[in-house]
XYZ file of C-alpha atoms in Angstrom:
733
model
C -88.305 -65.177 -1.329
C -84.589 -65.389 -0.723
C -83.900 -65.055 -4.447
C -85.413 -61.571 -4.499
C -82.936 -60.416 -1.941
C -80.045 -61.761 -3.981
C -80.998 -59.648 -7.006
C -80.356 -56.400 -5.136
C -76.737 -55.333 -5.165
C -75.340 -54.084 -1.860
C -72.972 -51.198 -1.444
C -70.211 -53.676 -0.703
C -70.827 -55.449 -4.012
C -70.894 -52.157 -5.941
C -67.719 -50.783 -4.477
C -65.873 -54.070 -4.301
C -64.072 -52.953 -1.160
C -64.650 -51.763 2.336
C -65.896 -48.307 3.178
C -62.581 -47.632 4.873
C -59.819 -48.696 2.485
C -56.275 -48.938 3.745
C -53.407 -48.516 1.310
C -50.825 -51.249 1.365
C -48.065 -48.646 1.732
C -49.386 -47.868 5.190
C -49.255 -51.447 6.395
C -45.506 -51.712 7.191
C -45.839 -49.042 9.886
C -48.198 -51.314 11.843
C -45.414 -53.552 13.064
C -42.055 -52.509 14.388
C -39.123 -54.541 15.586
C -39.063 -55.082 19.277
C -36.673 -52.842 21.164
C -33.863 -54.450 23.122
C -33.992 -51.760 25.793
C -35.343 -53.038 29.081
C -36.687 -50.792 31.774
C -37.451 -51.565 35.412
C -41.098 -52.293 34.720
C -40.259 -54.928 32.103
C -37.660 -56.472 34.403
C -40.139 -56.733 37.287
C -42.664 -58.281 34.921
C -40.083 -60.856 33.882
C -39.373 -61.691 37.535
C -43.064 -62.176 38.153
C -43.517 -64.432 35.098
C -40.422 -66.503 35.754
C -40.708 -66.652 39.545
C -40.994 -70.450 39.564
C -37.902 -70.867 37.388
C -35.889 -68.451 39.524
C -37.032 -70.168 42.718
C -36.259 -73.619 41.304
C -32.768 -72.681 40.127
C -32.018 -70.870 43.379
C -33.182 -73.881 45.415
C -31.027 -76.328 43.451
C -27.943 -74.111 43.558
C -28.387 -73.300 47.250
C -28.773 -76.996 48.032
C -25.477 -77.722 46.300
C -23.718 -74.794 47.990
C -25.033 -75.794 51.409
C -23.998 -79.421 50.976
C -20.554 -78.440 49.651
C -20.005 -75.973 52.507
C -20.979 -78.405 55.229
C -18.780 -81.142 53.726
C -15.617 -79.034 53.705
C -12.855 -79.760 56.225
C -11.731 -77.036 58.606
C -8.643 -75.162 57.373
C -6.361 -73.231 59.785
C -3.746 -70.600 59.081
C -0.867 -68.951 60.957
C 2.007 -66.625 60.025
C 5.198 -64.955 61.101
C 6.631 -61.577 60.119
C 10.173 -60.501 59.259
C 11.588 -56.967 59.296
C 13.911 -57.140 56.283
C 15.224 -53.523 56.288
C 16.295 -51.274 59.157
C 13.777 -48.643 60.234
C 16.359 -46.180 61.709
C 18.105 -45.131 58.468
C 19.418 -41.628 58.102
C 17.432 -39.182 56.015
C 20.224 -38.827 53.467
C 20.316 -42.562 52.942
C 16.560 -42.725 52.455
C 16.751 -40.005 49.810
C 19.447 -41.919 47.945
C 17.401 -45.097 47.851
C 14.116 -43.622 46.646
C 12.771 -45.298 43.508
C 13.700 -42.997 40.582
C 10.374 -43.812 38.889
C 8.638 -41.556 41.403
C 6.762 -44.291 43.265
C 6.267 -44.200 47.005
C 8.256 -47.367 47.672
C 11.263 -46.574 49.846
C 14.163 -48.788 50.752
C 16.936 -50.796 49.134
C 15.159 -54.118 48.599
C 13.293 -55.281 45.507
C 10.503 -57.046 47.368
C 8.966 -58.828 44.381
C 12.297 -60.340 43.393
C 13.147 -61.178 46.997
C 9.857 -63.033 47.467
C 10.547 -65.092 44.341
C 13.991 -65.963 45.732
C 12.456 -67.044 49.024
C 10.137 -69.394 47.106
C 12.872 -70.779 44.854
C 13.625 -74.530 44.939
C 17.288 -73.859 45.821
C 16.377 -72.038 49.014
C 13.375 -74.248 49.883
C 15.236 -77.553 49.397
C 16.816 -77.443 52.870
C 13.535 -76.399 54.462
C 11.635 -79.308 52.848
C 14.359 -81.734 54.010
C 13.997 -80.609 57.645
C 10.173 -80.805 57.616
C 10.164 -84.277 56.033
C 11.753 -85.620 59.203
C 8.367 -85.057 60.883
C 6.048 -85.226 57.835
C 7.548 -87.565 55.194
C 4.745 -86.960 52.672
C 5.586 -83.272 52.298
C 7.027 -82.144 48.933
C 8.198 -78.825 47.516
C 5.034 -78.466 45.414
C 2.659 -79.228 48.312
C 4.566 -76.861 50.613
C 4.517 -74.032 48.081
C 0.792 -74.594 47.394
C -0.121 -73.831 51.005
C 2.577 -71.194 51.592
C 2.000 -67.453 51.027
C 4.800 -64.868 51.115
C 3.879 -61.203 50.680
C 4.977 -57.721 51.570
C 2.855 -56.169 54.291
C 1.494 -53.083 52.579
C 4.166 -50.428 51.919
C 6.170 -51.402 55.004
C 9.552 -53.113 55.238
C 7.937 -56.253 56.623
C 7.511 -59.594 54.855
C 4.688 -61.847 56.103
C 4.898 -65.631 55.616
C 1.613 -67.593 56.011
C 0.904 -71.311 55.925
C -2.437 -73.113 56.020
C -3.326 -76.720 56.746
C -5.858 -78.946 58.535
C -3.246 -79.742 61.253
C -2.435 -76.880 63.645
C 0.706 -78.669 64.938
C 2.040 -79.009 61.411
C 1.416 -75.302 60.775
C 3.492 -74.275 63.812
C 6.350 -76.631 62.924
C 6.543 -75.600 59.261
C 6.537 -71.881 60.042
C 9.221 -72.243 62.728
C 11.540 -74.098 60.331
C 10.973 -71.543 57.541
C 11.575 -68.568 59.871
C 14.875 -69.989 61.126
C 16.040 -70.756 57.573
C 15.172 -67.270 56.296
C 17.077 -65.596 59.122
C 20.163 -67.694 58.355
C 19.803 -66.840 54.652
C 19.833 -63.124 55.436
C 23.109 -63.432 57.346
C 24.910 -65.585 54.772
C 23.796 -64.376 51.377
C 22.927 -60.721 51.551
C 26.466 -59.281 51.509
C 27.459 -61.421 48.552
C 24.325 -60.408 46.624
C 25.015 -56.715 47.193
C 28.592 -56.934 45.902
C 27.538 -58.878 42.847
C 24.887 -56.265 42.171
C 27.408 -53.433 42.435
C 29.761 -55.158 39.983
C 26.927 -55.682 37.502
C 25.919 -52.012 37.700
C 29.527 -50.808 37.155
C 29.779 -53.004 34.074
C 26.554 -51.646 32.535
C 27.036 -47.917 33.228
C 29.553 -47.036 30.431
C 27.380 -48.469 27.678
C 24.306 -46.632 28.961
C 26.215 -43.321 29.163
C 27.430 -43.703 25.576
C 23.887 -44.352 24.374
C 22.584 -41.234 26.152
C 25.335 -39.081 24.584
C 24.638 -40.513 21.118
C 20.901 -39.855 21.368
C 21.440 -36.286 22.598
C 23.745 -35.539 19.678
C 21.320 -37.093 17.174
C 18.446 -35.013 18.567
C 20.537 -31.831 18.310
C 21.428 -32.506 14.670
C 17.785 -33.243 13.855
C 16.664 -29.888 15.281
C 19.364 -27.966 13.433
C 18.700 -29.658 10.101
C 14.915 -29.218 10.031
C 14.607 -26.117 12.245
C 12.395 -28.302 14.424
C 11.867 -27.309 18.058
C 8.926 -29.538 18.991
C 5.862 -31.030 17.234
C 3.538 -28.520 18.903
C 5.707 -25.516 18.030
C 6.157 -26.760 14.463
C 2.428 -27.370 14.093
C 1.668 -23.876 15.434
C 4.180 -22.366 13.026
C 2.718 -24.197 10.035
C -0.828 -23.322 11.097
C 0.127 -19.643 11.359
C 1.654 -19.725 7.877
C -1.457 -21.448 6.519
C -3.669 -18.730 8.029
C -1.485 -15.941 6.603
C -1.427 -17.487 3.118
C -5.174 -18.122 3.262
C -5.814 -14.493 4.193
C -3.512 -13.215 1.422
C -5.059 -15.612 -1.082
C -8.539 -14.394 -0.161
C -7.559 -10.719 -0.507
C -5.878 -11.247 -3.900
C -8.782 -13.326 -5.203
C -11.224 -10.639 -4.116
C -9.189 -7.882 -5.787
C -8.793 -9.940 -8.957
C -12.520 -10.512 -9.055
C -13.176 -6.776 -8.681
C -10.634 -5.713 -11.358
C -11.763 -8.370 -13.794
C -15.348 -7.287 -13.273
C -14.307 -3.644 -13.940
C -12.351 -4.732 -17.012
C -15.388 -6.575 -18.375
C -17.618 -3.628 -17.497
C -15.433 -1.189 -19.486
C -16.144 -3.213 -22.609
C -19.823 -2.392 -22.220
C -21.547 0.935 -22.701
C -22.502 1.322 -19.047
C -18.902 0.760 -17.970
C -17.563 3.343 -20.408
C -20.141 5.878 -19.247
C -19.157 5.276 -15.628
C -15.469 5.829 -16.495
C -16.218 8.985 -18.540
C -18.447 10.441 -15.826
C -15.462 10.549 -13.512
C -13.208 12.346 -16.103
C -13.194 16.129 -15.549
C -11.795 17.153 -18.977
C -14.351 15.028 -20.777
C -17.133 16.509 -18.668
C -15.929 20.054 -19.480
C -16.012 19.266 -23.190
C -19.533 17.884 -22.796
C -20.549 21.097 -21.027
C -19.179 23.151 -23.938
C -21.057 20.911 -26.394
C -24.290 21.392 -24.498
C -23.769 25.177 -24.437
C -23.226 25.179 -28.212
C -26.337 23.077 -28.688
C -28.264 25.566 -26.576
C -26.954 28.521 -28.570
C -27.777 26.794 -31.855
C -31.331 26.143 -30.638
C -31.659 29.812 -29.640
C -30.324 31.092 -32.928
C -32.633 28.795 -34.913
C -35.522 30.715 -33.461
C -34.145 33.958 -34.913
C -32.208 32.995 -38.051
C -32.458 30.689 -40.986
C -30.457 27.493 -41.272
C -27.945 29.051 -43.640
C -27.398 32.229 -41.671
C -23.748 33.057 -40.832
C -24.170 32.994 -37.032
C -25.662 29.498 -37.167
C -22.962 28.322 -39.533
C -20.295 29.542 -37.101
C -21.919 27.785 -34.158
C -22.308 24.561 -36.130
C -18.707 24.733 -37.208
C -17.642 25.089 -33.592
C -19.785 22.047 -32.699
C -18.229 20.011 -35.509
C -14.774 20.930 -34.290
C -15.644 20.004 -30.679
C -17.064 16.526 -31.404
C -13.733 14.945 -32.523
C -12.108 16.322 -29.407
C -14.783 14.685 -27.246
C -14.360 11.368 -29.012
C -10.584 11.489 -28.701
C -10.832 12.372 -25.009
C -13.300 9.507 -24.458
C -10.993 7.048 -26.209
C -8.030 8.330 -24.232
C -9.861 8.006 -20.878
C -11.148 4.505 -21.649
C -7.705 3.441 -22.838
C -6.081 4.752 -19.669
C -8.675 2.902 -17.599
C -8.056 -0.326 -19.531
C -4.309 0.060 -19.031
C -4.661 0.733 -15.306
C -6.951 -2.240 -14.744
C -4.790 -4.530 -16.905
C -1.705 -3.466 -14.953
C -3.457 -4.196 -11.645
C -4.679 -7.567 -12.885
C -1.193 -8.495 -14.088
C 0.300 -7.433 -10.757
C -2.281 -9.426 -8.805
C -1.731 -12.472 -10.995
C 1.993 -12.285 -10.308
C 1.265 -12.095 -6.605
C -1.106 -15.052 -6.976
C 1.671 -17.086 -8.638
C 4.026 -16.260 -5.786
C 1.375 -17.281 -3.291
C 0.851 -20.515 -5.172
C 4.555 -21.319 -4.929
C 4.473 -20.525 -1.220
C 1.424 -22.749 -0.771
C 3.138 -25.621 -2.598
C 6.169 -25.267 -0.360
C 3.946 -25.108 2.733
C 2.029 -28.163 1.556
C 5.324 -30.055 1.374
C 6.134 -28.987 4.898
C 2.691 -30.103 6.088
C 3.103 -33.524 4.469
C 6.568 -33.841 5.992
C 5.404 -32.720 9.453
C 3.991 -36.156 10.596
C 7.225 -37.870 9.577
C 9.358 -35.306 11.394
C 7.052 -35.427 14.430
C 7.251 -39.196 14.592
C 11.057 -39.121 14.237
C 11.301 -36.421 16.913
C 9.007 -38.387 19.245
C 11.037 -41.540 18.741
C 14.279 -39.711 19.519
C 12.761 -38.084 22.603
C 11.349 -41.410 23.798
C 14.624 -43.251 23.288
C 16.522 -40.456 25.027
C 14.078 -40.449 27.947
C 14.297 -44.212 28.345
C 18.083 -44.142 28.182
C 18.253 -41.234 30.651
C 15.898 -42.946 33.112
C 17.906 -46.153 32.807
C 21.131 -44.228 33.454
C 19.613 -42.496 36.476
C 18.381 -45.794 37.908
C 21.773 -47.410 37.458
C 23.574 -44.432 39.020
C 21.223 -44.383 42.022
C 21.423 -48.168 42.352
C 25.244 -48.069 42.277
C 25.358 -45.395 44.975
C 22.834 -47.297 47.093
C 24.729 -50.575 46.772
C 27.992 -48.875 47.633
C 26.429 -47.378 50.762
C 24.903 -50.726 51.767
C 28.146 -52.588 51.217
C 30.114 -49.963 53.134
C 27.793 -49.806 56.157
C 27.387 -52.482 58.799
C 25.052 -55.234 57.638
C 21.945 -55.722 59.765
C 20.298 -59.187 59.618
C 16.571 -59.696 59.197
C 14.576 -59.520 62.406
C 11.701 -61.779 63.459
C 9.119 -59.357 64.836
C 6.220 -61.846 65.131
C 6.631 -65.551 65.760
C 4.318 -68.244 64.419
C 1.496 -69.434 66.683
C -0.945 -72.279 66.819
C -4.253 -71.107 65.307
C -7.397 -71.664 67.386
C -10.237 -70.988 64.910
C -10.421 -72.095 61.256
C -10.395 -69.620 58.379
C -12.651 -71.813 56.253
C -15.291 -72.789 55.665
C -16.975 -69.496 56.551
C -20.520 -70.828 56.613
C -22.429 -67.484 56.808
C -20.348 -65.934 54.025
C -20.502 -69.038 51.818
C -24.265 -69.344 52.212
C -24.719 -65.612 51.580
C -22.594 -65.667 48.438
C -24.301 -68.876 47.322
C -27.723 -67.333 47.827
C -26.818 -64.253 45.783
C -25.179 -66.379 43.078
C -28.199 -68.706 42.904
C -30.559 -65.762 42.498
C -28.356 -64.229 39.797
C -28.162 -67.577 38.016
C -31.937 -67.951 38.202
C -32.435 -64.443 36.842
C -29.875 -65.122 34.095
C -31.624 -68.318 33.032
C -34.939 -66.435 33.096
C -33.465 -63.719 30.876
C -32.219 -66.378 28.470
C -35.642 -68.028 28.379
C -37.227 -64.595 27.891
C -35.012 -63.901 24.903
C -35.895 -67.264 23.394
C -39.600 -66.699 24.120
C -41.171 -65.160 21.003
C -44.490 -63.957 22.462
C -45.866 -60.736 23.899
C -46.418 -60.812 27.653
C -47.866 -57.395 28.445
C -50.263 -54.992 26.814
C -47.699 -52.189 26.917
C -45.157 -54.346 25.058
C -47.811 -55.161 22.463
C -48.704 -51.487 21.996
C -45.061 -50.462 21.615
C -44.323 -52.926 18.831
C -47.632 -53.102 16.930
C -48.673 -49.661 15.735
C -52.371 -50.427 15.425
C -55.234 -49.098 17.553
C -55.719 -51.189 20.682
C -59.487 -51.657 20.635
C -59.800 -53.640 23.838
C -58.044 -55.595 26.573
C -59.781 -58.796 27.637
C -58.584 -59.972 31.060
C -57.765 -63.575 31.765
C -60.536 -64.998 33.979
C -60.336 -68.616 35.068
C -64.058 -68.698 35.862
C -64.954 -67.438 32.403
C -62.620 -69.951 30.776
C -63.992 -72.822 32.856
C -67.565 -71.858 32.011
C -66.685 -71.736 28.298
C -65.114 -75.202 28.441
C -68.123 -76.566 30.326
C -70.349 -74.975 27.706
C -68.490 -76.751 24.881
C -68.417 -80.119 26.629
C -71.875 -80.265 28.217
C -73.875 -78.396 25.550
C -76.197 -77.295 28.346
C -77.864 -74.010 27.595
C -78.959 -73.383 31.171
C -75.354 -73.015 32.347
C -74.088 -70.990 29.403
C -72.424 -67.635 29.974
C -74.559 -65.891 27.316
C -77.701 -66.743 29.290
C -76.472 -65.009 32.443
C -75.112 -62.164 30.358
C -78.376 -61.612 28.435
C -80.341 -61.691 31.666
C -78.125 -58.989 33.058
C -78.542 -56.619 30.090
C -82.101 -57.404 28.964
C -84.117 -58.104 32.097
C -82.044 -56.463 34.856
C -84.225 -58.387 37.310
C -83.760 -58.529 41.053
C -83.133 -62.264 40.940
C -79.501 -61.509 40.046
C -78.940 -60.164 43.545
C -79.380 -63.549 45.108
C -76.236 -64.885 46.737
C -75.065 -67.564 44.287
C -76.033 -65.819 41.042
C -74.584 -62.529 42.237
C -71.250 -64.083 43.027
C -71.067 -65.738 39.623
C -71.822 -62.536 37.727
C -69.645 -60.148 39.642
C -66.777 -62.607 39.578
C -66.757 -61.952 35.822
C -67.242 -58.187 36.020
C -63.881 -57.264 34.544
C -64.396 -59.578 31.569
C -67.852 -58.229 30.674
C -66.831 -54.612 31.136
C -63.836 -55.223 28.874
C -66.186 -56.600 26.208
C -68.356 -53.484 26.468
C -65.277 -51.278 26.069
C -64.242 -53.311 23.015
C -67.668 -52.923 21.414
C -67.779 -49.181 22.160
C -64.305 -48.620 20.712
C -65.243 -50.433 17.501
C -68.362 -48.321 17.090
C -66.415 -45.107 17.762
C -63.820 -45.811 15.038
C -65.938 -43.841 12.558
C -68.713 -41.690 13.986
C -69.913 -40.572 10.512
C -70.457 -44.078 9.205
C -70.776 -46.706 11.979
C -69.313 -50.166 11.602
C -71.961 -52.540 10.124
C -69.818 -55.565 9.401
C -66.458 -56.794 10.558
C -64.201 -59.823 10.496
C -62.627 -61.190 13.660
C -59.509 -63.233 13.058
C -56.064 -63.874 14.474
C -52.575 -64.561 13.244
C -52.435 -68.155 14.482
C -54.853 -70.729 15.926
C -55.641 -70.740 19.638
C -55.701 -66.960 20.152
C -59.390 -66.934 21.161
C -60.913 -65.355 18.056
C -64.072 -67.517 18.154
C -64.680 -66.751 21.825
C -64.216 -63.017 21.200
C -66.567 -63.172 18.204
C -69.255 -64.949 20.200
C -68.997 -62.668 23.246
C -68.846 -59.496 21.121
C -72.009 -60.571 19.276
C -73.806 -60.948 22.638
C -72.634 -57.501 23.746
C -73.913 -55.877 20.547
C -77.238 -57.709 20.835
C -77.618 -56.641 24.457
C -77.050 -53.051 23.316
C -80.115 -53.268 21.073
C -78.459 -54.092 17.743
C -79.788 -56.765 15.394
C -76.681 -58.920 15.234
C -75.765 -61.832 13.000
C -72.781 -63.999 13.949
C -71.481 -65.941 10.926
C -69.092 -68.828 11.503
C -66.969 -68.453 8.344
C -64.298 -70.768 9.710
C -65.016 -73.704 7.395
C -61.923 -75.531 8.605
C -62.163 -75.735 12.402
C -65.511 -74.209 13.372
C -66.170 -73.398 17.044
C -69.206 -71.085 17.129
C -71.742 -73.955 17.177
C -70.024 -75.367 20.260
C -70.018 -72.013 22.044
C -73.673 -71.389 21.140
C -74.689 -74.997 21.911
C -76.197 -75.475 18.436
C -76.060 -78.438 16.092
C -73.968 -78.041 12.962
C -75.909 -80.196 10.528
C -76.261 -77.311 8.105
C -74.858 -73.825 7.997
C -72.845 -71.443 5.831
C -71.327 -74.152 3.635
C -74.826 -75.549 2.985
C -76.153 -72.072 2.193
C -73.404 -71.439 -0.396
C -73.378 -74.839 -2.043
C -77.167 -75.413 -2.180
C -80.316 -73.404 -2.825
C -81.840 -73.687 0.635
C -83.388 -70.453 1.956
C -81.294 -68.379 4.330
C -84.075 -68.485 6.913
C -83.469 -72.202 7.481
C -79.829 -71.559 8.323
C -80.125 -68.334 10.323
C -81.001 -69.375 13.871
C -82.047 -66.987 16.589
C -80.508 -67.482 20.037
C -82.966 -68.207 22.836
C -83.244 -65.522 25.501
C -81.593 -63.020 23.111
C -84.067 -61.853 20.460
C -81.516 -59.638 18.688
C -78.818 -62.275 18.226
C -78.837 -64.677 15.276
C -76.198 -67.253 14.387
C -75.152 -69.017 11.200
C -72.955 -71.997 12.001
C -70.317 -73.220 9.593
C -72.181 -76.301 8.439
C -70.445 -79.416 7.123
C -66.739 -78.855 6.471
C -66.239 -78.680 2.664
C -63.209 -80.111 0.842
C -62.250 -76.658 -0.513
C -63.345 -73.844 1.857
C -61.506 -71.137 -0.071
C -63.461 -71.872 -3.250
C -66.784 -71.475 -1.433
C -65.788 -68.232 0.308
C -64.557 -66.676 -2.948
C -67.704 -67.592 -4.873
C -70.172 -65.054 -6.214
C -72.857 -66.701 -4.084
C -70.917 -65.777 -0.925
C -70.674 -62.132 -2.026
C -74.441 -62.040 -2.602
C -75.067 -63.602 0.783
C -72.843 -61.028 2.455
C -74.778 -58.249 0.777
C -78.034 -59.775 2.033
C -76.667 -60.122 5.574
C -75.483 -56.516 5.631
C -78.863 -55.205 4.484
C -80.831 -57.342 6.912
C -78.886 -56.861 10.165
C -77.413 -53.892 11.989
C -74.121 -55.677 12.648
C -72.645 -58.759 10.983
C -69.674 -60.459 12.649
C -67.656 -63.029 10.696
C -65.508 -65.533 12.574
C -62.836 -66.514 10.021
C -59.780 -68.811 10.166
C -56.349 -67.476 11.172
C -54.572 -65.301 8.604
C -51.169 -66.985 8.482
C -51.080 -69.653 5.792
C -54.757 -69.278 4.846
C -56.488 -67.023 2.345
C -60.024 -67.107 3.828
C -59.849 -63.790 5.695
C -58.423 -61.897 2.699
C -61.294 -63.138 0.508
C -63.994 -61.794 2.809
C -62.322 -58.681 4.269
C -62.715 -56.378 1.218
C -66.510 -56.744 1.459
C -66.694 -55.743 5.134
C -65.919 -52.608 7.110
C -62.678 -54.042 8.439
C -60.750 -56.706 10.311
C -60.156 -57.033 14.050
C -57.063 -59.093 14.997
C -57.120 -61.044 18.260
C -53.700 -61.367 19.907
C -53.337 -63.774 22.821
C -50.837 -62.565 25.401
C -48.235 -65.156 26.399
C -49.221 -67.267 23.376
C -49.341 -65.467 20.012
C -46.021 -65.860 18.218
C -44.396 -62.576 17.122
C -43.215 -64.103 13.859
C -46.809 -65.129 13.206
C -47.886 -61.504 13.496
C -45.171 -60.505 11.043
C -46.391 -63.156 8.600
C -49.917 -61.826 9.045
C -48.589 -58.383 8.158
C -47.045 -59.727 4.959
C -50.337 -61.396 4.069
C -52.315 -58.170 4.567
C -49.883 -55.996 2.581
C -51.091 -57.243 -0.794
C -54.824 -57.003 -0.020
C -57.102 -53.938 0.181
C -57.918 -54.744 3.800
C -58.935 -52.213 6.440
C -57.462 -53.390 9.737
C -59.535 -51.710 12.443
C -57.243 -52.661 15.316
C -56.227 -55.403 17.687
C -57.708 -57.030 20.772
C -55.348 -58.105 23.543
C -56.766 -61.350 24.890
C -55.799 -63.091 28.141
C -54.346 -60.111 30.041
C -53.196 -61.300 33.474
C -52.440 -57.842 34.874
C -53.822 -57.358 38.373
C -55.621 -54.045 38.739
C -55.848 -52.931 42.347
C -59.352 -52.371 43.611
C -61.031 -53.599 40.403
C -62.797 -56.587 41.967
C -63.968 -54.552 44.944
C -65.437 -51.949 42.574
C -67.528 -54.556 40.795
C -68.771 -56.289 43.932
C -72.516 -55.724 44.334
C -72.151 -54.820 48.004
C -68.962 -52.712 47.549
């Protein structure tokens, strides 16, 4: 009778927990925050996952770039060049006109300022007026927008460029500008040079006075503070600090020694050490010992009151006060010597302290003096450089004014361009292609950051510090067969039937063409299940796993499928297996096993029906039994936490070699935590590309407060392509 089995208490009921308890303090190390460091392998995986997004973005962007490029009008450009300084200057003149800042620019002309003058409205007004005679729509702004004036490298040449859609307009505009610039050089340059010389002469006296004032102020600063430079002052202070530190250390060491000697003299051992080094005291002690020896010798011959003994004793009595006086004198001298040394060292220490205080003041004042010195040096340097520039500029201007003025020279005339400069179709398309790819990759990276799932097994292993028990590959054929199994409820086409035939009968009929192709097309999946089962059994070789819970963090991770397939694997390996559908909320096992769900676990808990009526053996697999969920109760948690459920679990564990419980997801539900303490552990199913990382963290928080032994995780839906795997499993390979 079923009742008899209930009366026996299982080991799970006695212990109240699993055989492999896990302390809650160990749980937090299971999960770690995901690292933000990306390596090449992760980046290539991202490109593979987001290939469609990258291709779509690149196609859209390239379409826009191509259309925009082909719609652009052809733009032409021409230029002319002006030599604005003579190239045959004398060497002495070149040396006078070198930039005092040390740059490599040579010559008398400030090119940046000159270019701004050439673009100024005052100079361009006449040019615009002449061009408007031929092109009335031209304005100063439109002319300047298409005009480029620049210095040609480090030469004395200015290049003027103009671009437009009309090649005739380009030639006309450049010819007018070239003629106007040449006239400007003849009319204005001499006047500009003279005005510049007058300005420099006016500024020089003030700059000289400032240089003299700063030099005098710097001299007074050095004399007042004996300050040569910040580095020299810092070295001087550092040297003084080292000397004082050394002296302080020596005095402190000597003080420590003398004070220790002074304290030692107050003790018996110290006095003995001082007396041992006193020669007079030692001589008196020798005499005392001799008298003692004589007295001992005479005692052997005479009586105590004999005259010789009385004489010797009298001598001893006379010698003892002398010894005591000598001892007191020696100790007193020692005390005086040590006290004198201590007093002398303390005086030296006071002097050192005063020196240290003075040095500390100098150290605190050093940053202020250094900053003041630096400011004076900087101001003096700036003033000196300014004076030098003005002096050199005055000499240069005087030479230029005195010598014969040479006008600008047109060394290259404007020409009509033949080929456009834009659009450059190959370059535009190339840049557009690169930009579109980068944009696609950027959008993919953004999507990847927003995506909160694990995509690869390696990423899962890095961030979840639990044993990886198995990796189940994603197989479309297996998934399609499972869906057909749920929809059709046809046992003849079920995956378990083919699987059981493979492991139980091993008949030659499997080598027929159609059946062989179906089986070996699923070779990776079945081998992965075998690896998963083996890893679970090897978790504890001393005490094999007899019961386990298979769950997941969130719905849809494939826990029911893994439970069902793992039960078949264990049964095919010769174990008596019971698969219990403990998901009383959304049961799936009865659909996978093609069984009706009229009664099941909920019926067994809530009624007194025998377990044999609920435990159903799978056809074609003698070792596999299934308990479906039964009718969905209004309060599943109450049933699973009942005493009846604990008794049933004990019965299941005693009756079968392996009991597998398919329970609801952990996040938000308490079902798994109610059953887990009475099993050997929990296996978490994680679906790659689907399971939410935050869901796993919530599952962690749920498991922290329960005495749950988490055996490991199963990575479900791995899409990694392993080279040569399919060929290895082909029956003819």
